[in-house]
Amino acid sequence: MPRVEVVGLSKTYGPIKALDDVNLTIEDREYVSILGPSGCGKTTLIKCIAGIIEPTRGEVYIGGRAVRGLMPEDRDVGYVFQEIALFPHMNVWNNVTYGPRVKGWPADRTRSLALEMLDMIGLEDRSNSYPDELSGGAGQKTAVARAVSSGSTLLLLDEPLGALDAKVRADLRYRLRDLVKELNLTAIHVTHDQEEAMSISDRVVVMRAGRIVEEGNPMRLYLRPKNVFTANFLGEANFLQGKVVEVGKEGAVVEVGGCKLRTRDASRKLGEEVVACVRPEFVSIRRPAGKPALRGVIRDVAFKGGVVRYELSISGASVFSDCAAGLEPEGLQRGDEVEVEVDCENVLVFQPPPEGLDRAVSLE
Ligand code: ATP
């Protein structure tokens, strides 16, 4: 069974540390996404697991077996890599059924899986087409279908949906995940798309500069990240530097530029310098009535499709607030004063990063 263990994996290219002592275990039948900014080492990691890149140090175990020195075809993995194309001399049907045929599956089982795959990718009527007759997107979908139906129980997918239009991509990711679950496969899926990773994975692994920053269940990572890089990379976040001015059993109060922000973090010390973090959807605004606890002024309003985003100035600090489009307070515009409410259940408190906040959240 393909439990995958990555132990102390490093890969260097001269002075570049593409992977720096990565340790990771992927359980049998788990769907794990590797997420991180460009150049963080995602592709290097998945290619070391596939056997396409030889690590400088460390080991990869697949199903308990050390695979160092084994060629990709001897690791029994189904994969989608950008530059590894379909078999050019085979049509779509033969590409998709290649794995099961080589493995000697019964013809009816091969056929029914291939039909299911072609239905998944919507290319039932292109089964006789050759790769050079397909669009980039259709070729990529065929590569995904070929990997899923390869007969291998471990799938390695490097940006498998990258060439597809946004809507097709969003639809196919759910079908891909459902099939992986239905067929009891294990999947490692590399992406730089936060929403894609969060919406289909059992677990998301966040990487930065060759290292794993944090890993966990997508909702936990989004709502309760343990560090500022994850908070910033997974979605959007307001960061506010301040000082703890009250501590009680219920949590701490952080003063930010003269405003008091209530939090549920009771682990803080009085007087401690901290970085408070709150996502824009947990900041709401309304027309002021009476004497609001927290006031802001609207600097800018932007319609973003699903939400209306307000940029506020609160005691000089810039804070974003999101409101579901259509439910936003009517008629508010630039320059208006508003009452601001911050959901204290969703204010996170971090220690100030020693390297400075900007560097700590930077994607470089
Ligand atoms: P992207 O999302 O842009 O594909 P990534 O997270 O997959 O990026 P990698 O392709 O794994 O990142 O690259 C990690 C680092 O290793 C980068 O700094 C990259 O420039 C470097 N690197 C990768 N392959 C080589 C190589 N063959 N020679 C030199 N440096 C390399």
mmCIF file of C-alpha atoms and ligand atoms in Angstrom:
data_model
loop_
_atom_site.group_PDB
_atom_site.id
_atom_site.type_symbol
_atom_site.label_atom_id
_atom_site.label_comp_id
_atom_site.label_asym_id
_atom_site.label_seq_id
_atom_site.Cartn_x
_atom_site.Cartn_y
_atom_site.Cartn_z
ATOM 1 C CA MET A 1 0.000 0.000 0.000
ATOM 2 C CA PRO A 2 1.461 3.382 -0.971
ATOM 3 C CA ARG A 3 2.189 5.114 2.276
ATOM 4 C CA VAL A 4 4.865 7.589 1.211
ATOM 5 C CA GLU A 5 7.586 8.701 3.578
ATOM 6 C CA VAL A 6 10.041 11.422 2.762
ATOM 7 C CA VAL A 7 12.924 11.486 5.221
ATOM 8 C CA GLY A 8 15.520 14.262 5.458
ATOM 9 C CA LEU A 9 15.244 15.054 1.754
ATOM 10 C CA SER A 10 17.554 17.735 0.388
ATOM 11 C CA LYS A 11 18.401 18.756 -3.148
ATOM 12 C CA THR A 12 20.937 21.388 -3.986
ATOM 13 C CA TYR A 13 21.894 22.945 -7.291
ATOM 14 C CA GLY A 14 25.186 24.695 -6.548
ATOM 15 C CA PRO A 15 24.271 27.335 -3.979
ATOM 16 C CA ILE A 16 20.500 26.842 -4.449
ATOM 17 C CA LYS A 17 18.746 24.706 -1.869
ATOM 18 C CA ALA A 18 15.726 23.505 -3.826
ATOM 19 C CA LEU A 19 14.843 21.167 -0.921
ATOM 20 C CA ASP A 20 16.222 21.627 2.545
ATOM 21 C CA ASP A 21 15.720 18.674 4.894
ATOM 22 C CA VAL A 22 12.109 17.892 4.066
ATOM 23 C CA ASN A 23 10.286 15.312 6.181
ATOM 24 C CA LEU A 24 6.787 14.279 5.233
ATOM 25 C CA THR A 25 4.521 11.265 5.538
ATOM 26 C CA ILE A 26 1.552 10.718 3.254
ATOM 27 C CA GLU A 27 -0.847 8.067 4.417
ATOM 28 C CA ASP A 28 -2.362 5.411 2.217
ATOM 29 C CA ARG A 29 -5.470 6.806 0.429
ATOM 30 C CA GLU A 30 -4.759 10.349 1.493
ATOM 31 C CA TYR A 31 -5.184 13.277 -0.907
ATOM 32 C CA VAL A 32 -2.383 15.700 -0.106
ATOM 33 C CA SER A 33 -1.636 18.983 -1.839
ATOM 34 C CA ILE A 34 1.778 20.575 -1.836
ATOM 35 C CA LEU A 35 1.218 24.308 -1.982
ATOM 36 C CA GLY A 36 3.649 27.174 -2.123
ATOM 37 C CA PRO A 37 4.889 30.105 -4.167
ATOM 38 C CA SER A 38 6.872 29.700 -7.353
ATOM 39 C CA GLY A 39 10.371 28.336 -6.775
ATOM 40 C CA CYS A 40 9.683 26.955 -3.269
ATOM 41 C CA GLY A 41 10.611 23.394 -4.281
ATOM 42 C CA LYS A 42 7.239 21.733 -4.942
ATOM 43 C CA THR A 43 8.199 20.241 -8.288
ATOM 44 C CA THR A 44 11.582 19.131 -6.989
ATOM 45 C CA LEU A 45 9.869 17.309 -4.121
ATOM 46 C CA ILE A 46 7.339 15.470 -6.263
ATOM 47 C CA LYS A 47 9.990 14.601 -8.852
ATOM 48 C CA CYS A 48 12.207 13.131 -6.126
ATOM 49 C CA ILE A 49 9.241 10.961 -5.110
ATOM 50 C CA ALA A 50 8.700 9.966 -8.746
ATOM 51 C CA GLY A 51 12.378 9.156 -9.295
ATOM 52 C CA ILE A 52 12.872 11.808 -11.977
ATOM 53 C CA ILE A 53 15.259 13.798 -9.763
ATOM 54 C CA GLU A 54 17.886 12.166 -7.561
ATOM 55 C CA PRO A 55 18.022 13.893 -4.156
ATOM 56 C CA THR A 56 21.347 15.111 -2.764
ATOM 57 C CA ARG A 57 20.486 13.630 0.637
ATOM 58 C CA GLY A 58 17.658 11.740 2.260
ATOM 59 C CA GLU A 59 15.358 8.882 1.357
ATOM 60 C CA VAL A 60 11.939 8.281 -0.110
ATOM 61 C CA TYR A 61 9.975 5.192 0.932
ATOM 62 C CA ILE A 62 6.936 4.034 -1.016
ATOM 63 C CA GLY A 63 4.912 1.359 0.734
ATOM 64 C CA GLY A 64 7.802 0.870 3.174
ATOM 65 C CA ARG A 65 10.374 0.270 0.419
ATOM 66 C CA ALA A 66 13.350 2.613 -0.082
ATOM 67 C CA VAL A 67 13.175 3.632 -3.729
ATOM 68 C CA ARG A 68 16.572 5.262 -4.190
ATOM 69 C CA GLY A 69 18.011 4.232 -7.540
ATOM 70 C CA LEU A 70 14.701 2.912 -8.886
ATOM 71 C CA MET A 71 13.605 4.313 -12.244
ATOM 72 C CA PRO A 72 10.218 6.090 -12.351
ATOM 73 C CA GLU A 73 8.643 3.159 -14.220
ATOM 74 C CA ASP A 74 9.751 0.797 -11.458
ATOM 75 C CA ARG A 75 8.121 2.870 -8.685
ATOM 76 C CA ASP A 76 4.580 1.981 -9.783
ATOM 77 C CA VAL A 77 3.229 5.522 -9.829
ATOM 78 C CA GLY A 78 0.771 7.260 -12.118
ATOM 79 C CA TYR A 79 1.910 10.770 -12.870
ATOM 80 C CA VAL A 80 1.182 14.010 -14.636
ATOM 81 C CA PHE A 81 4.168 16.269 -15.215
ATOM 82 C CA GLN A 82 4.108 19.322 -17.421
ATOM 83 C CA GLU A 83 6.905 18.327 -19.740
ATOM 84 C CA ILE A 84 6.183 14.598 -19.869
ATOM 85 C CA ALA A 85 3.843 14.368 -22.799
ATOM 86 C CA LEU A 86 1.324 11.780 -23.886
ATOM 87 C CA PHE A 87 2.549 8.965 -26.123
ATOM 88 C CA PRO A 88 2.443 10.821 -29.451
ATOM 89 C CA HIS A 89 1.888 7.728 -31.586
ATOM 90 C CA MET A 90 -1.153 6.597 -29.577
ATOM 91 C CA ASN A 91 -4.634 8.026 -29.763
ATOM 92 C CA VAL A 92 -6.521 9.209 -26.671
ATOM 93 C CA TRP A 93 -8.084 5.795 -26.039
ATOM 94 C CA ASN A 94 -4.742 3.981 -26.209
ATOM 95 C CA ASN A 95 -3.037 6.578 -24.021
ATOM 96 C CA VAL A 96 -5.745 6.253 -21.378
ATOM 97 C CA THR A 97 -5.776 2.446 -21.433
ATOM 98 C CA TYR A 98 -2.002 2.047 -21.652
ATOM 99 C CA GLY A 99 -1.366 1.306 -17.946
ATOM 100 C CA PRO A 100 -4.092 -1.334 -17.497
ATOM 101 C CA ARG A 101 -3.108 -3.041 -20.787
ATOM 102 C CA VAL A 102 0.552 -3.252 -19.732
ATOM 103 C CA LYS A 103 -0.562 -4.586 -16.366
ATOM 104 C CA GLY A 104 -2.729 -7.197 -18.066
ATOM 105 C CA TRP A 105 -6.074 -6.104 -16.665
ATOM 106 C CA PRO A 106 -9.131 -7.921 -18.067
ATOM 107 C CA ALA A 107 -10.415 -6.110 -21.182
ATOM 108 C CA ASP A 108 -13.858 -5.315 -19.743
ATOM 109 C CA ARG A 109 -12.373 -3.733 -16.594
ATOM 110 C CA THR A 110 -9.937 -1.661 -18.677
ATOM 111 C CA ARG A 111 -12.746 -0.575 -20.977
ATOM 112 C CA SER A 112 -15.163 0.463 -18.237
ATOM 113 C CA LEU A 113 -12.475 2.477 -16.414
ATOM 114 C CA ALA A 114 -11.390 4.165 -19.651
ATOM 115 C CA LEU A 115 -15.006 5.064 -20.448
ATOM 116 C CA GLU A 116 -15.392 6.540 -16.989
ATOM 117 C CA MET A 117 -12.181 8.523 -17.486
ATOM 118 C CA LEU A 118 -13.248 9.876 -20.865
ATOM 119 C CA ASP A 119 -16.569 10.884 -19.348
ATOM 120 C CA MET A 120 -14.722 12.637 -16.522
ATOM 121 C CA ILE A 121 -12.658 14.693 -18.953
ATOM 122 C CA GLY A 122 -15.498 15.179 -21.443
ATOM 123 C CA LEU A 123 -13.533 13.732 -24.370
ATOM 124 C CA GLU A 124 -15.693 10.692 -25.200
ATOM 125 C CA ASP A 125 -15.900 11.806 -28.824
ATOM 126 C CA ARG A 126 -12.133 12.362 -29.143
ATOM 127 C CA SER A 127 -10.956 8.861 -28.277
ATOM 128 C CA ASN A 128 -9.560 8.401 -31.820
ATOM 129 C CA SER A 129 -7.662 11.708 -31.815
ATOM 130 C CA TYR A 130 -3.895 11.824 -31.550
ATOM 131 C CA PRO A 131 -2.128 14.129 -29.059
ATOM 132 C CA ASP A 132 -1.034 16.608 -31.741
ATOM 133 C CA GLU A 133 -4.686 17.061 -32.737
ATOM 134 C CA LEU A 134 -5.721 18.090 -29.208
ATOM 135 C CA SER A 135 -5.726 21.545 -27.637
ATOM 136 C CA GLY A 136 -3.342 22.082 -24.695
ATOM 137 C CA GLY A 137 -6.225 21.734 -22.251
ATOM 138 C CA ALA A 138 -7.567 18.540 -23.831
ATOM 139 C CA GLY A 139 -4.059 17.063 -23.837
ATOM 140 C CA GLN A 140 -3.699 17.851 -20.162
ATOM 141 C CA LYS A 141 -7.067 16.311 -19.359
ATOM 142 C CA THR A 142 -6.003 13.171 -21.238
ATOM 143 C CA ALA A 143 -2.781 13.060 -19.210
ATOM 144 C CA VAL A 144 -4.844 13.247 -15.994
ATOM 145 C CA ALA A 145 -7.111 10.449 -17.233
ATOM 146 C CA ARG A 146 -4.096 8.337 -18.175
ATOM 147 C CA ALA A 147 -2.571 8.817 -14.709
ATOM 148 C CA VAL A 148 -5.799 8.005 -12.829
ATOM 149 C CA SER A 149 -6.391 4.893 -14.902
ATOM 150 C CA SER A 150 -2.747 3.779 -14.887
ATOM 151 C CA GLY A 151 -3.518 0.978 -12.466
ATOM 152 C CA SER A 152 -1.047 2.441 -9.970
ATOM 153 C CA THR A 153 -2.397 3.291 -6.555
ATOM 154 C CA LEU A 154 -0.104 6.291 -6.087
ATOM 155 C CA LEU A 155 -0.734 9.387 -8.199
ATOM 156 C CA LEU A 156 1.807 12.182 -8.500
ATOM 157 C CA LEU A 157 0.245 15.247 -10.068
ATOM 158 C CA ASP A 158 2.268 18.373 -10.820
ATOM 159 C CA GLU A 159 -0.088 21.247 -11.654
ATOM 160 C CA PRO A 160 -2.359 18.712 -13.392
ATOM 161 C CA LEU A 161 -5.052 21.283 -14.150
ATOM 162 C CA GLY A 162 -2.749 24.223 -14.896
ATOM 163 C CA ALA A 163 -3.515 24.504 -18.623
ATOM 164 C CA LEU A 164 -7.296 24.540 -18.217
ATOM 165 C CA ASP A 165 -9.747 27.441 -18.207
ATOM 166 C CA ALA A 166 -10.832 28.517 -14.724
ATOM 167 C CA LYS A 167 -14.318 27.019 -14.869
ATOM 168 C CA VAL A 168 -13.275 23.686 -16.385
ATOM 169 C CA ARG A 169 -10.416 23.546 -13.942
ATOM 170 C CA ALA A 170 -12.698 24.102 -10.953
ATOM 171 C CA ASP A 171 -15.103 21.407 -12.137
ATOM 172 C CA LEU A 172 -12.452 18.851 -12.978
ATOM 173 C CA ARG A 173 -10.689 19.140 -9.649
ATOM 174 C CA TYR A 174 -13.748 17.782 -7.820
ATOM 175 C CA ARG A 175 -14.182 14.946 -10.292
ATOM 176 C CA LEU A 176 -10.506 14.095 -9.967
ATOM 177 C CA ARG A 177 -10.745 14.015 -6.206
ATOM 178 C CA ASP A 178 -13.944 11.934 -6.240
ATOM 179 C CA LEU A 179 -12.309 9.376 -8.523
ATOM 180 C CA VAL A 180 -9.191 9.189 -6.388
ATOM 181 C CA LYS A 181 -11.425 8.449 -3.405
ATOM 182 C CA GLU A 182 -13.661 6.026 -5.304
ATOM 183 C CA LEU A 183 -10.656 4.044 -6.581
ATOM 184 C CA ASN A 184 -8.892 4.127 -3.167
ATOM 185 C CA LEU A 185 -5.830 5.877 -4.588
ATOM 186 C CA THR A 186 -3.257 8.006 -2.805
ATOM 187 C CA ALA A 187 -2.634 11.371 -4.439
ATOM 188 C CA ILE A 188 0.088 13.987 -4.090
ATOM 189 C CA HIS A 189 -0.967 17.092 -5.980
ATOM 190 C CA VAL A 190 1.360 20.045 -6.518
ATOM 191 C CA THR A 191 -0.287 23.393 -7.063
ATOM 192 C CA HIS A 192 0.267 27.080 -6.449
ATOM 193 C CA ASP A 193 -3.504 27.629 -6.370
ATOM 194 C CA GLN A 194 -4.662 27.998 -2.761
ATOM 195 C CA GLU A 195 -8.329 27.480 -3.522
ATOM 196 C CA GLU A 196 -7.625 24.319 -5.521
ATOM 197 C CA ALA A 197 -5.511 22.886 -2.711
ATOM 198 C CA MET A 198 -7.985 23.735 0.023
ATOM 199 C CA SER A 199 -11.082 22.554 -1.784
ATOM 200 C CA ILE A 200 -9.995 19.001 -2.600
ATOM 201 C CA SER A 201 -7.304 17.948 -0.151
ATOM 202 C CA ASP A 202 -7.423 15.966 3.046
ATOM 203 C CA ARG A 203 -4.255 17.769 3.999
ATOM 204 C CA VAL A 204 -2.344 20.737 2.640
ATOM 205 C CA VAL A 205 1.417 21.035 2.979
ATOM 206 C CA VAL A 206 2.653 24.626 2.703
ATOM 207 C CA MET A 207 6.216 25.048 1.443
ATOM 208 C CA ARG A 208 8.545 27.990 1.281
ATOM 209 C CA ALA A 209 12.192 28.202 0.187
ATOM 210 C CA GLY A 210 12.753 24.441 0.118
ATOM 211 C CA ARG A 211 11.145 23.746 3.479
ATOM 212 C CA ILE A 212 7.779 22.753 4.854
ATOM 213 C CA VAL A 213 6.329 25.701 6.738
ATOM 214 C CA GLU A 214 3.177 24.073 8.014
ATOM 215 C CA GLU A 215 0.793 21.253 7.183
ATOM 216 C CA GLY A 216 -2.709 20.336 8.199
ATOM 217 C CA ASN A 217 -6.353 20.044 7.401
ATOM 218 C CA PRO A 218 -7.318 22.874 4.995
ATOM 219 C CA MET A 219 -9.850 24.550 7.272
ATOM 220 C CA ARG A 220 -7.516 24.478 10.247
ATOM 221 C CA LEU A 221 -4.720 25.959 8.148
ATOM 222 C CA TYR A 222 -6.996 28.700 6.849
ATOM 223 C CA LEU A 223 -8.676 29.606 10.135
ATOM 224 C CA ARG A 224 -5.906 28.798 12.613
ATOM 225 C CA PRO A 225 -2.542 29.033 10.843
ATOM 226 C CA LYS A 226 0.420 28.759 13.143
ATOM 227 C CA ASN A 227 2.529 31.341 11.408
ATOM 228 C CA VAL A 228 2.207 34.543 9.459
ATOM 229 C CA PHE A 229 3.465 33.106 6.160
ATOM 230 C CA THR A 230 0.654 30.542 6.034
ATOM 231 C CA ALA A 231 -1.892 33.146 7.124
ATOM 232 C CA ASN A 232 -0.821 35.405 4.292
ATOM 233 C CA PHE A 233 -0.395 32.736 1.625
ATOM 234 C CA LEU A 234 -3.710 30.963 2.229
ATOM 235 C CA GLY A 235 -6.186 33.684 1.408
ATOM 236 C CA GLU A 236 -5.893 37.276 2.473
ATOM 237 C CA ALA A 237 -5.092 38.724 5.837
ATOM 238 C CA ASN A 238 -4.878 42.054 7.641
ATOM 239 C CA PHE A 239 -1.792 42.226 9.846
ATOM 240 C CA LEU A 240 -1.787 44.786 12.638
ATOM 241 C CA GLN A 241 1.192 45.349 14.883
ATOM 242 C CA GLY A 242 0.307 46.256 18.457
ATOM 243 C CA LYS A 243 0.733 45.631 22.150
ATOM 244 C CA VAL A 244 -1.198 43.477 24.619
ATOM 245 C CA VAL A 245 -2.962 45.839 27.049
ATOM 246 C CA GLU A 246 -5.303 43.438 28.848
ATOM 247 C CA VAL A 247 -5.148 39.717 29.536
ATOM 248 C CA GLY A 248 -7.917 37.637 31.017
ATOM 249 C CA LYS A 249 -9.351 34.129 30.928
ATOM 250 C CA GLU A 250 -11.438 35.073 27.896
ATOM 251 C CA GLY A 251 -8.472 36.319 25.898
ATOM 252 C CA ALA A 252 -6.254 39.315 25.369
ATOM 253 C CA VAL A 253 -6.901 42.843 24.175
ATOM 254 C CA VAL A 254 -4.384 44.202 21.680
ATOM 255 C CA GLU A 255 -4.003 47.924 21.220
ATOM 256 C CA VAL A 256 -3.320 48.910 17.639
ATOM 257 C CA GLY A 257 -2.747 52.582 16.969
ATOM 258 C CA GLY A 258 -5.063 53.677 19.782
ATOM 259 C CA CYS A 259 -7.783 51.124 18.942
ATOM 260 C CA LYS A 260 -8.512 48.097 21.064
ATOM 261 C CA LEU A 261 -8.875 44.737 19.413
ATOM 262 C CA ARG A 262 -10.393 41.915 21.435
ATOM 263 C CA THR A 263 -8.988 38.441 20.839
ATOM 264 C CA ARG A 264 -9.618 34.963 22.252
ATOM 265 C CA ASP A 265 -5.918 34.314 22.766
ATOM 266 C CA ALA A 266 -5.409 33.975 26.514
ATOM 267 C CA SER A 267 -1.792 32.867 26.241
ATOM 268 C CA ARG A 268 -0.363 36.374 25.913
ATOM 269 C CA LYS A 269 1.527 38.470 28.442
ATOM 270 C CA LEU A 270 0.661 42.005 29.386
ATOM 271 C CA GLY A 271 2.816 44.506 27.499
ATOM 272 C CA GLU A 272 3.899 41.929 24.884
ATOM 273 C CA GLU A 273 4.422 43.244 21.349
ATOM 274 C CA VAL A 274 2.362 41.146 18.939
ATOM 275 C CA VAL A 275 1.032 40.950 15.407
ATOM 276 C CA ALA A 276 -2.738 40.580 15.268
ATOM 277 C CA CYS A 277 -4.140 39.013 12.123
ATOM 278 C CA VAL A 278 -7.711 38.984 10.870
ATOM 279 C CA ARG A 279 -9.111 37.969 7.509
ATOM 280 C CA PRO A 280 -11.188 40.593 5.643
ATOM 281 C CA GLU A 281 -14.377 38.505 5.919
ATOM 282 C CA PHE A 282 -14.192 38.800 9.706
ATOM 283 C CA VAL A 283 -14.176 42.595 9.578
ATOM 284 C CA SER A 284 -17.629 44.105 9.054
ATOM 285 C CA ILE A 285 -18.735 47.685 8.660
ATOM 286 C CA ARG A 286 -21.950 49.625 9.031
ATOM 287 C CA ARG A 287 -23.112 53.216 9.185
ATOM 288 C CA PRO A 288 -22.187 54.634 12.582
ATOM 289 C CA ALA A 289 -25.007 54.686 15.131
ATOM 290 C CA GLY A 290 -24.260 56.199 18.545
ATOM 291 C CA LYS A 291 -20.665 56.005 19.681
ATOM 292 C CA PRO A 292 -18.938 53.071 17.990
ATOM 293 C CA ALA A 293 -16.112 51.237 19.755
ATOM 294 C CA LEU A 294 -14.110 51.103 16.559
ATOM 295 C CA ARG A 295 -14.304 53.654 13.789
ATOM 296 C CA GLY A 296 -12.813 53.723 10.348
ATOM 297 C CA VAL A 297 -12.940 55.762 7.185
ATOM 298 C CA ILE A 298 -13.483 54.172 3.788
ATOM 299 C CA ARG A 299 -10.453 54.736 1.575
ATOM 300 C CA ASP A 300 -11.587 52.661 -1.351
ATOM 301 C CA VAL A 301 -14.376 50.346 -2.515
ATOM 302 C CA ALA A 302 -13.855 47.547 -5.041
ATOM 303 C CA PHE A 303 -16.370 45.082 -6.462
ATOM 304 C CA LYS A 304 -14.642 41.706 -6.694
ATOM 305 C CA GLY A 305 -17.461 39.511 -7.970
ATOM 306 C CA GLY A 306 -18.591 37.528 -4.936
ATOM 307 C CA VAL A 307 -17.633 40.209 -2.448
ATOM 308 C CA VAL A 308 -17.359 43.955 -2.106
ATOM 309 C CA ARG A 309 -14.024 44.908 -0.618
ATOM 310 C CA TYR A 310 -13.634 48.038 1.465
ATOM 311 C CA GLU A 311 -10.244 49.451 2.243
ATOM 312 C CA LEU A 312 -10.534 51.219 5.568
ATOM 313 C CA SER A 313 -8.274 53.509 7.463
ATOM 314 C CA ILE A 314 -8.452 52.752 11.172
ATOM 315 C CA SER A 315 -6.265 55.066 13.258
ATOM 316 C CA GLY A 316 -3.965 55.362 10.260
ATOM 317 C CA ALA A 317 -3.694 51.605 9.665
ATOM 318 C CA SER A 318 -5.024 50.156 6.436
ATOM 319 C CA VAL A 319 -7.553 47.338 6.983
ATOM 320 C CA PHE A 320 -9.593 45.396 4.427
ATOM 321 C CA SER A 321 -13.181 44.387 5.030
ATOM 322 C CA ASP A 322 -15.132 42.028 2.751
ATOM 323 C CA CYS A 323 -18.884 41.923 2.483
ATOM 324 C CA ALA A 324 -20.874 39.426 0.382
ATOM 325 C CA ALA A 325 -21.886 41.272 -2.783
ATOM 326 C CA GLY A 326 -25.521 42.326 -2.623
ATOM 327 C CA LEU A 327 -25.500 42.349 1.178
ATOM 328 C CA GLU A 328 -23.196 45.323 1.587
ATOM 329 C CA PRO A 329 -24.468 48.366 3.505
ATOM 330 C CA GLU A 330 -26.180 50.579 0.942
ATOM 331 C CA GLY A 331 -24.618 53.697 -0.453
ATOM 332 C CA LEU A 332 -21.341 53.696 1.447
ATOM 333 C CA GLN A 333 -18.563 55.339 -0.466
ATOM 334 C CA ARG A 334 -15.046 56.630 -0.279
ATOM 335 C CA GLY A 335 -14.540 59.110 2.557
ATOM 336 C CA ASP A 336 -17.516 57.898 4.645
ATOM 337 C CA GLU A 337 -16.992 57.207 8.299
ATOM 338 C CA VAL A 338 -18.107 53.749 9.414
ATOM 339 C CA GLU A 339 -18.474 51.641 12.513
ATOM 340 C CA VAL A 340 -16.169 48.631 12.350
ATOM 341 C CA GLU A 341 -16.727 45.296 14.008
ATOM 342 C CA VAL A 342 -14.010 42.664 14.168
ATOM 343 C CA ASP A 343 -15.030 39.101 14.994
ATOM 344 C CA CYS A 344 -12.851 38.426 18.035
ATOM 345 C CA GLU A 345 -13.181 34.637 17.595
ATOM 346 C CA ASN A 346 -11.188 35.001 14.412
ATOM 347 C CA VAL A 347 -8.439 37.353 15.435
ATOM 348 C CA LEU A 348 -5.131 35.496 15.548
ATOM 349 C CA VAL A 349 -2.194 36.698 17.567
ATOM 350 C CA PHE A 350 1.394 36.010 16.523
ATOM 351 C CA GLN A 351 4.766 36.902 17.948
ATOM 352 C CA PRO A 352 6.449 39.509 15.763
ATOM 353 C CA PRO A 353 8.712 37.598 13.354
ATOM 354 C CA PRO A 354 12.390 38.342 14.105
ATOM 355 C CA GLU A 355 13.097 39.029 10.425
ATOM 356 C CA GLY A 356 10.267 41.612 10.267
ATOM 357 C CA LEU A 357 6.706 41.107 9.090
ATOM 358 C CA ASP A 358 7.284 42.025 5.450
ATOM 359 C CA ARG A 359 10.098 39.521 5.053
ATOM 360 C CA ALA A 360 8.213 36.847 6.976
ATOM 361 C CA VAL A 361 5.235 36.960 4.606
ATOM 362 C CA SER A 362 7.183 37.619 1.416
ATOM 363 C CA LEU A 363 6.760 35.066 -1.374
ATOM 364 C CA GLU A 364 10.428 35.319 -2.391
HETATM 365 P P1 ATP B 1 7.065 26.545 -9.755
HETATM 366 O O1 ATP B 1 5.753 26.621 -9.027
HETATM 367 O O2 ATP B 1 7.453 27.873 -10.347
HETATM 368 O O3 ATP B 1 7.149 25.406 -10.712
HETATM 369 P P2 ATP B 1 8.434 25.071 -7.652
HETATM 370 O O4 ATP B 1 7.938 25.393 -6.305
HETATM 371 O O5 ATP B 1 7.952 23.832 -8.284
HETATM 372 O O6 ATP B 1 8.211 26.317 -8.618
HETATM 373 P P3 ATP B 1 11.080 24.036 -8.180
HETATM 374 O O7 ATP B 1 10.876 23.916 -9.655
HETATM 375 O O8 ATP B 1 11.071 22.791 -7.388
HETATM 376 O O9 ATP B 1 10.029 25.050 -7.544
HETATM 377 O O10 ATP B 1 12.450 24.797 -7.956
HETATM 378 C C1 ATP B 1 12.989 25.027 -6.652
HETATM 379 C C2 ATP B 1 14.275 25.844 -6.796
HETATM 380 O O11 ATP B 1 15.263 25.057 -7.436
HETATM 381 C C3 ATP B 1 14.130 27.106 -7.634
HETATM 382 O O12 ATP B 1 14.948 28.100 -7.087
HETATM 383 C C4 ATP B 1 14.648 26.677 -8.990
HETATM 384 O O13 ATP B 1 15.165 27.774 -9.700
HETATM 385 C C5 ATP B 1 15.758 25.707 -8.601
HETATM 386 N N1 ATP B 1 15.979 24.667 -9.619
HETATM 387 C C6 ATP B 1 15.095 23.731 -10.012
HETATM 388 N N2 ATP B 1 15.649 22.939 -10.957
HETATM 389 C C7 ATP B 1 16.897 23.390 -11.167
HETATM 390 C C8 ATP B 1 18.001 23.000 -12.009
HETATM 391 N N3 ATP B 1 17.898 21.963 -12.833
HETATM 392 N N4 ATP B 1 19.133 23.709 -11.940
HETATM 393 C C9 ATP B 1 19.258 24.756 -11.082
HETATM 394 N N5 ATP B 1 18.271 25.177 -10.254
HETATM 395 C C10 ATP B 1 17.113 24.513 -10.285
#
